[in-house]
Coordinates of C-alpha atoms in Angstrom, one line a residue:
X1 CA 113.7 95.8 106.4
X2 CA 111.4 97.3 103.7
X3 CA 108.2 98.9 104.9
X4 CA 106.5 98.0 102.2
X5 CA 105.1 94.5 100.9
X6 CA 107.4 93.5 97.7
X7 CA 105.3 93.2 94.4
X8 CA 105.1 90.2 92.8
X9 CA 104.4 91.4 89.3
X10 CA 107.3 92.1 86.8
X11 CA 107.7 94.8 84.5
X12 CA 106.5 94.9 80.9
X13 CA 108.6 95.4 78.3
X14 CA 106.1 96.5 75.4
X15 CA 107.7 96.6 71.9
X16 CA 108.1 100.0 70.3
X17 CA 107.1 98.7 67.5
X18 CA 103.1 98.5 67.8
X19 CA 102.1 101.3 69.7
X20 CA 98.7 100.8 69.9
X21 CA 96.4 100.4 73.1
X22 CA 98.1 97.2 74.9
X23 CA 101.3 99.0 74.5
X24 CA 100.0 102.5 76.3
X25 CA 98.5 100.4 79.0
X26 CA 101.7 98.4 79.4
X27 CA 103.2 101.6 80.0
X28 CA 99.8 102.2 82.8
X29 CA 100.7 99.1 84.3
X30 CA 104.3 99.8 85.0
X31 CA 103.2 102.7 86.2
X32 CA 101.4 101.0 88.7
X33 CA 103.9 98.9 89.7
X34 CA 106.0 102.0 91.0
X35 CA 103.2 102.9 93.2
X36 CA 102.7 99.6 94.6
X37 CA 107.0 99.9 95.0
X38 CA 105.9 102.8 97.1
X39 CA 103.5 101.6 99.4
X40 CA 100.7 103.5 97.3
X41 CA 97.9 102.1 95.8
X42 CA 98.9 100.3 92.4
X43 CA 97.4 102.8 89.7
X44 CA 99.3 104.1 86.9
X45 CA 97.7 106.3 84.2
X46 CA 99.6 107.6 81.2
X47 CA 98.8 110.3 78.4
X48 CA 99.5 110.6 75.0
X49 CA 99.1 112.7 71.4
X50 CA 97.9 112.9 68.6
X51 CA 101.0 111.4 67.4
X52 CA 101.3 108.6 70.2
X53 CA 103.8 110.1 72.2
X54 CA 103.5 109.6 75.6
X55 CA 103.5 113.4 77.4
X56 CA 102.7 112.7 80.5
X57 CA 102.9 109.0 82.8
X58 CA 102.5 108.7 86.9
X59 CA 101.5 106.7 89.7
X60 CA 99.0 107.2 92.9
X61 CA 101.1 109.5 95.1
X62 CA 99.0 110.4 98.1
X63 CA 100.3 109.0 100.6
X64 CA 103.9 110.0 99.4
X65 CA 102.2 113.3 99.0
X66 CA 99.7 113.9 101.8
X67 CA 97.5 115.0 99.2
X68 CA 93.6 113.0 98.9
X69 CA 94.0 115.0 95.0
X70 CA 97.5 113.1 93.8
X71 CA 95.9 110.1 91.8
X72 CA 97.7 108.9 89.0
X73 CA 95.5 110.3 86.8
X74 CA 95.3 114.3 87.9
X75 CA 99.1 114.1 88.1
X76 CA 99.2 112.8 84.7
X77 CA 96.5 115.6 83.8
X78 CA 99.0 118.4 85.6
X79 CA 101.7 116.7 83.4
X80 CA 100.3 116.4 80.1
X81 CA 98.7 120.1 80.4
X82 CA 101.7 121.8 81.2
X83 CA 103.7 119.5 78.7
X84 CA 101.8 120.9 75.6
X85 CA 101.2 124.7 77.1
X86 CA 97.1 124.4 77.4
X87 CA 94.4 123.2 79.8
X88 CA 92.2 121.3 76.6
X89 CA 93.5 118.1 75.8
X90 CA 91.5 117.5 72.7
X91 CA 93.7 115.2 70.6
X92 CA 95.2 113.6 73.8
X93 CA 94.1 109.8 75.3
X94 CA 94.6 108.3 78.7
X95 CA 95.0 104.9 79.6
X96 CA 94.6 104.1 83.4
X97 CA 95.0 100.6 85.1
X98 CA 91.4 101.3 86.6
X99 CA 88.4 103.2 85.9
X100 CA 89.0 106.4 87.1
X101 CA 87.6 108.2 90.3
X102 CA 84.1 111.0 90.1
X103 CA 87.5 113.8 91.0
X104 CA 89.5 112.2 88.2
X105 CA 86.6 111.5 86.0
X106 CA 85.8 115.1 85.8
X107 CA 89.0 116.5 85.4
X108 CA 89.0 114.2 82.4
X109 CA 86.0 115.9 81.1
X110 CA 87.0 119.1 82.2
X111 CA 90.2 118.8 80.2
X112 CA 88.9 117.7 77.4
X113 CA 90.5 114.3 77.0
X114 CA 89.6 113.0 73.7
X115 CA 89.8 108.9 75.0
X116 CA 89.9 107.6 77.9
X117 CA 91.1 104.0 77.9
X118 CA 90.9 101.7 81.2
X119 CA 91.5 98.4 82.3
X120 CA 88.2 97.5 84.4
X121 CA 85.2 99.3 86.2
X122 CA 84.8 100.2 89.7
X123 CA 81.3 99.7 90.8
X124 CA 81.9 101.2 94.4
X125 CA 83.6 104.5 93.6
X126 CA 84.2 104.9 89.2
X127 CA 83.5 107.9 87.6
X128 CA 83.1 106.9 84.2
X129 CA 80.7 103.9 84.0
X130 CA 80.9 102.3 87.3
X131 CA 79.1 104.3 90.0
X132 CA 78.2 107.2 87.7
X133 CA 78.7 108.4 84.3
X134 CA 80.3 111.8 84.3
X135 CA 81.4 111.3 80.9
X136 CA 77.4 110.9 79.6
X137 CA 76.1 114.2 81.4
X138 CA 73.4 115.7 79.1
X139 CA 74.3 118.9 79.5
X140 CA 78.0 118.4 79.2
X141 CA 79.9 120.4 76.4
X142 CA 82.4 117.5 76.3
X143 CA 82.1 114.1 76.0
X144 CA 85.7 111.9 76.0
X145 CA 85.2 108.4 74.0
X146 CA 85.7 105.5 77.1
X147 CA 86.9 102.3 76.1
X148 CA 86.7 99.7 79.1
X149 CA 89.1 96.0 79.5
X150 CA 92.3 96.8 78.0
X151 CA 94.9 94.2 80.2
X152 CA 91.7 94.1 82.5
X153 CA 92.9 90.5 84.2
X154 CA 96.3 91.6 84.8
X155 CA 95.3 95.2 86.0
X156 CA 92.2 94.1 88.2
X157 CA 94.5 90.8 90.1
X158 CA 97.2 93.3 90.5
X159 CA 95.2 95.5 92.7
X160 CA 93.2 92.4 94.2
X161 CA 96.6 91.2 95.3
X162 CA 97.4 94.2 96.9
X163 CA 94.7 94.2 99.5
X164 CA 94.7 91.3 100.2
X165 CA 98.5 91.4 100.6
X166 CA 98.5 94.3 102.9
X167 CA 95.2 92.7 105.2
X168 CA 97.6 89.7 105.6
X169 CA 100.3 91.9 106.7
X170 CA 98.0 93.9 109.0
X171 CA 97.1 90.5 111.1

């Protein structure tokens, strides 16, 4: 028996032909889809060049982890910063099934993401337009571009149907 709820959503399959922001998200989304395959909280975030290569992809892993720091997002961060040999990510844009935490926000800013791309806000806990506005800080030598709704229906009932999947299961 699996220990985990199955996920209902199937894979994308993006064509490699038109890379362009429904395509890197598509790659998110599957992303998030291995979280939700283990037991994590469906998030995927991926990073990519100047050229639009994708350096750096992952899921949510803390629970796999133990670790309240392994969003999707930092992990993709560690990834992308060790992929191209520096901590400034100045030509680099990620795309993240949902707005990103205040921890992951700022490592955003801190890392100088150029974009930041995401599927739809979170009012309760987002760090870049939902709760608070890292990104906008006056005194902030770096300011990444945010673009919000990319696949925001498929992204925002994905993780909708996980909760309320797993408060089923919990009765």
């Amino acid at each position: 028996m699996k220990k985990y709820i199955e996920c209902p959503f199937p894979r994308l399959f993006p064509s490699q032909l038109e890379k362009d922001d429904n395509f890197y998200m598509q790659l998110a989304y599957n992303e998030s889809i291995s979280a939700w395959e283990q037991d994590e909280v469906p998030i995927g975030a991926v990073i990519v060049d100047k050229q639009g290569e994708v350096i750096a992809s992952a899921y949510n892993q803390t629970r796999k982890c133990n670790d309240p720091t392994a969003h999707a997002e930092m992990l993709a961060i560690t990834m992308a910063t060790q992929k191209i040999g520096d901590w400034r990510m100045n030509e680099c844009k990620m795309y993240v099934t949902k707005e990103p935490c205040p921890m992951c926000a700022g490592a955003a800013v801190v890392g100088r993401l150029k974009e930041v791309y995401y599927a739809y806000k979170d009012p309760k806990m987002g760090g870049l337009g939902g709760a608070i506005s890292l990104h906008e800080l006056p005194q902030s030598n770096h300011k990444p571009i945010v673009n919000i709704g990319v696949m925001e229906k498929e992204c925002l009932q994905m993780m909708q149907t996980f909760f309320q999947l797993r408060r089923i299961k919990q009765k």
